[in-house]
mmCIF file of C-alpha atoms in Angstrom:
data_model
loop_
_atom_site.group_PDB
_atom_site.id
_atom_site.type_symbol
_atom_site.label_atom_id
_atom_site.label_comp_id
_atom_site.label_asym_id
_atom_site.label_seq_id
_atom_site.Cartn_x
_atom_site.Cartn_y
_atom_site.Cartn_z
ATOM 1 C CA UNK A 1 -82.211 37.145 -16.483
ATOM 2 C CA UNK A 2 -79.519 35.559 -18.395
ATOM 3 C CA UNK A 3 -77.343 38.676 -18.324
ATOM 4 C CA UNK A 4 -77.115 38.337 -14.665
ATOM 5 C CA UNK A 5 -76.295 34.542 -14.108
ATOM 6 C CA UNK A 6 -73.778 35.461 -16.402
ATOM 7 C CA UNK A 7 -72.305 37.975 -14.324
ATOM 8 C CA UNK A 8 -72.534 35.902 -11.324
ATOM 9 C CA UNK A 9 -70.760 33.094 -12.889
ATOM 10 C CA UNK A 10 -68.215 35.242 -14.094
ATOM 11 C CA UNK A 11 -67.207 36.509 -10.897
ATOM 12 C CA UNK A 12 -67.581 32.913 -8.976
ATOM 13 C CA UNK A 13 -64.976 31.837 -11.644
ATOM 14 C CA UNK A 14 -62.828 34.893 -11.307
ATOM 15 C CA UNK A 15 -62.920 34.844 -7.499
ATOM 16 C CA UNK A 16 -62.150 30.515 -7.764
ATOM 17 C CA UNK A 17 -59.807 31.275 -9.735
ATOM 18 C CA UNK A 18 -57.845 34.319 -7.435
ATOM 19 C CA UNK A 19 -58.371 32.326 -4.798
ATOM 20 C CA UNK A 20 -56.149 29.283 -6.434
ATOM 21 C CA UNK A 21 -53.697 32.194 -7.570
ATOM 22 C CA UNK A 22 -53.344 32.930 -4.264
ATOM 23 C CA UNK A 23 -52.933 29.938 -2.549
ATOM 24 C CA UNK A 24 -50.405 29.269 -5.253
ATOM 25 C CA UNK A 25 -48.899 32.567 -4.237
ATOM 26 C CA UNK A 26 -48.617 31.275 -0.393
ATOM 27 C CA UNK A 27 -47.650 27.633 -1.010
ATOM 28 C CA UNK A 28 -44.419 29.431 -2.996
ATOM 29 C CA UNK A 29 -43.526 32.055 -0.304
ATOM 30 C CA UNK A 30 -44.141 28.508 2.642
ATOM 31 C CA UNK A 31 -41.761 26.793 0.204
ATOM 32 C CA UNK A 32 -39.046 29.864 -0.224
ATOM 33 C CA UNK A 33 -39.058 29.942 3.372
ATOM 34 C CA UNK A 34 -38.887 26.774 4.271
ATOM 35 C CA UNK A 35 -35.642 26.577 1.929
ATOM 36 C CA UNK A 36 -34.304 29.746 3.352
ATOM 37 C CA UNK A 37 -34.614 28.335 6.836
ATOM 38 C CA UNK A 38 -33.105 24.968 5.894
ATOM 39 C CA UNK A 39 -30.115 26.862 4.325
ATOM 40 C CA UNK A 40 -29.471 28.556 7.776
ATOM 41 C CA UNK A 41 -29.565 25.765 9.475
ATOM 42 C CA UNK A 42 -26.663 24.124 6.810
ATOM 43 C CA UNK A 43 -24.707 26.949 7.636
ATOM 44 C CA UNK A 44 -24.665 26.433 11.373
ATOM 45 C CA UNK A 45 -24.412 22.722 11.085
ATOM 46 C CA UNK A 46 -21.131 23.301 9.320
ATOM 47 C CA UNK A 47 -19.777 26.294 10.855
ATOM 48 C CA UNK A 48 -20.170 24.359 13.899
ATOM 49 C CA UNK A 49 -18.616 21.448 12.583
ATOM 50 C CA UNK A 50 -15.910 23.374 11.215
ATOM 51 C CA UNK A 51 -15.052 25.348 14.137
ATOM 52 C CA UNK A 52 -15.042 22.058 16.345
ATOM 53 C CA UNK A 53 -12.462 20.326 13.989
ATOM 54 C CA UNK A 54 -10.009 23.404 13.899
ATOM 55 C CA UNK A 55 -10.263 23.768 17.966
ATOM 56 C CA UNK A 56 -9.511 19.930 18.394
ATOM 57 C CA UNK A 57 -6.746 20.548 15.736
ATOM 58 C CA UNK A 58 -5.119 23.304 17.170
ATOM 59 C CA UNK A 59 -5.403 21.538 20.713
ATOM 60 C CA UNK A 60 -3.533 18.354 19.432
ATOM 61 C CA UNK A 61 -0.438 21.044 18.276
ATOM 62 C CA UNK A 62 -0.673 22.327 21.447
ATOM 63 C CA UNK A 63 0.089 18.970 22.968
ATOM 64 C CA UNK A 64 2.835 17.800 20.916
ATOM 65 C CA UNK A 65 6.088 18.615 21.639
ATOM 66 C CA UNK A 66 8.134 20.866 19.983
ATOM 67 C CA UNK A 67 11.568 18.982 19.140
ATOM 68 C CA UNK A 68 14.796 20.894 18.680
ATOM 69 C CA UNK A 69 17.489 18.854 16.614
ATOM 70 C CA UNK A 70 21.081 19.103 17.990
ATOM 71 C CA UNK A 71 24.882 17.531 16.770
ATOM 72 C CA UNK A 72 27.418 16.698 19.459
ATOM 73 C CA UNK A 73 30.546 14.891 19.552
ATOM 74 C CA UNK A 74 31.034 11.386 21.738
ATOM 75 C CA UNK A 75 33.430 9.164 22.140
ATOM 76 C CA UNK A 76 32.150 5.105 21.384
ATOM 77 C CA UNK A 77 32.604 2.966 24.653
ATOM 78 C CA UNK A 78 33.618 -1.097 24.557
ATOM 79 C CA UNK A 79 30.177 -2.792 23.710
ATOM 80 C CA UNK A 80 28.425 0.313 21.337
ATOM 81 C CA UNK A 81 26.454 -0.485 18.361
ATOM 82 C CA UNK A 82 25.038 2.149 15.890
ATOM 83 C CA UNK A 83 21.383 0.785 17.398
ATOM 84 C CA UNK A 84 22.363 1.397 20.532
ATOM 85 C CA UNK A 85 23.263 4.653 19.826
ATOM 86 C CA UNK A 86 19.680 4.974 18.599
ATOM 87 C CA UNK A 87 18.055 3.398 21.382
ATOM 88 C CA UNK A 88 19.877 6.407 23.590
ATOM 89 C CA UNK A 89 19.681 9.620 21.538
ATOM 90 C CA UNK A 90 16.848 9.239 19.038
ATOM 91 C CA UNK A 91 13.400 10.531 19.829
ATOM 92 C CA UNK A 92 11.299 7.862 18.367
ATOM 93 C CA UNK A 93 8.417 10.345 17.555
ATOM 94 C CA UNK A 94 10.809 12.421 15.340
ATOM 95 C CA UNK A 95 12.640 9.720 13.054
ATOM 96 C CA UNK A 96 12.898 5.878 13.265
ATOM 97 C CA UNK A 97 15.994 3.795 14.680
ATOM 98 C CA UNK A 98 16.472 2.783 11.099
ATOM 99 C CA UNK A 99 16.660 6.592 9.780
ATOM 100 C CA UNK A 100 18.704 7.805 13.105
ATOM 101 C CA UNK A 101 21.361 5.109 12.186
ATOM 102 C CA UNK A 102 21.193 5.605 8.563
ATOM 103 C CA UNK A 103 21.815 9.415 9.410
ATOM 104 C CA UNK A 104 24.442 9.328 11.867
ATOM 105 C CA UNK A 105 26.497 6.755 9.648
ATOM 106 C CA UNK A 106 26.434 9.820 6.315
ATOM 107 C CA UNK A 107 27.722 12.242 9.407
ATOM 108 C CA UNK A 108 30.443 10.185 9.721
ATOM 109 C CA UNK A 109 31.068 9.119 6.470
ATOM 110 C CA UNK A 110 30.704 5.356 7.126
ATOM 111 C CA UNK A 111 30.833 2.691 4.753
ATOM 112 C CA UNK A 112 30.009 -0.216 7.434
ATOM 113 C CA UNK A 113 28.142 -0.384 10.685
ATOM 114 C CA UNK A 114 31.257 -1.241 13.000
ATOM 115 C CA UNK A 115 32.573 0.915 15.486
ATOM 116 C CA UNK A 116 35.792 0.669 17.643
ATOM 117 C CA UNK A 117 36.038 1.873 21.291
ATOM 118 C CA UNK A 118 37.858 5.847 21.393
ATOM 119 C CA UNK A 119 36.275 6.162 18.168
ATOM 120 C CA UNK A 120 35.075 9.875 17.913
ATOM 121 C CA UNK A 121 31.149 9.896 16.417
ATOM 122 C CA UNK A 122 29.304 13.410 15.505
ATOM 123 C CA UNK A 123 25.335 12.377 16.359
ATOM 124 C CA UNK A 124 22.208 13.936 16.627
ATOM 125 C CA UNK A 125 20.095 14.039 19.431
ATOM 126 C CA UNK A 126 16.758 15.917 20.303
ATOM 127 C CA UNK A 127 15.732 18.273 23.037
ATOM 128 C CA UNK A 128 12.593 19.795 23.403
ATOM 129 C CA UNK A 129 14.636 22.887 25.334
ATOM 130 C CA UNK A 130 15.771 25.391 22.966
ATOM 131 C CA UNK A 131 19.420 25.957 23.936
#
């Protein structure tokens, strides 16, 4: 009788160990499935965010006009100053008035900012139309 009891206890111990091992494998499989789904969700969110960012960046570029830089020769009139010329010909989205005045002075090799009526100046101007 003792042999039969030992056999039953051994079978019970084996089946309990097998059940624990099966439960452990099942938990591991569930954990892997959860991590896989989490990774897929992370990839989807990242793709959506990056796509939105790129499409909005492309959209803003299309809204901003492209300016082409041109040069022309003008004759200074009475009352003209470099600042008034900057207000008239400069495009603020391209450069500041200070930078524009500095560029005009360099183009015309001017040492001072004074203008003389009748003086000829090379100036830059900007246009959205290609000429």
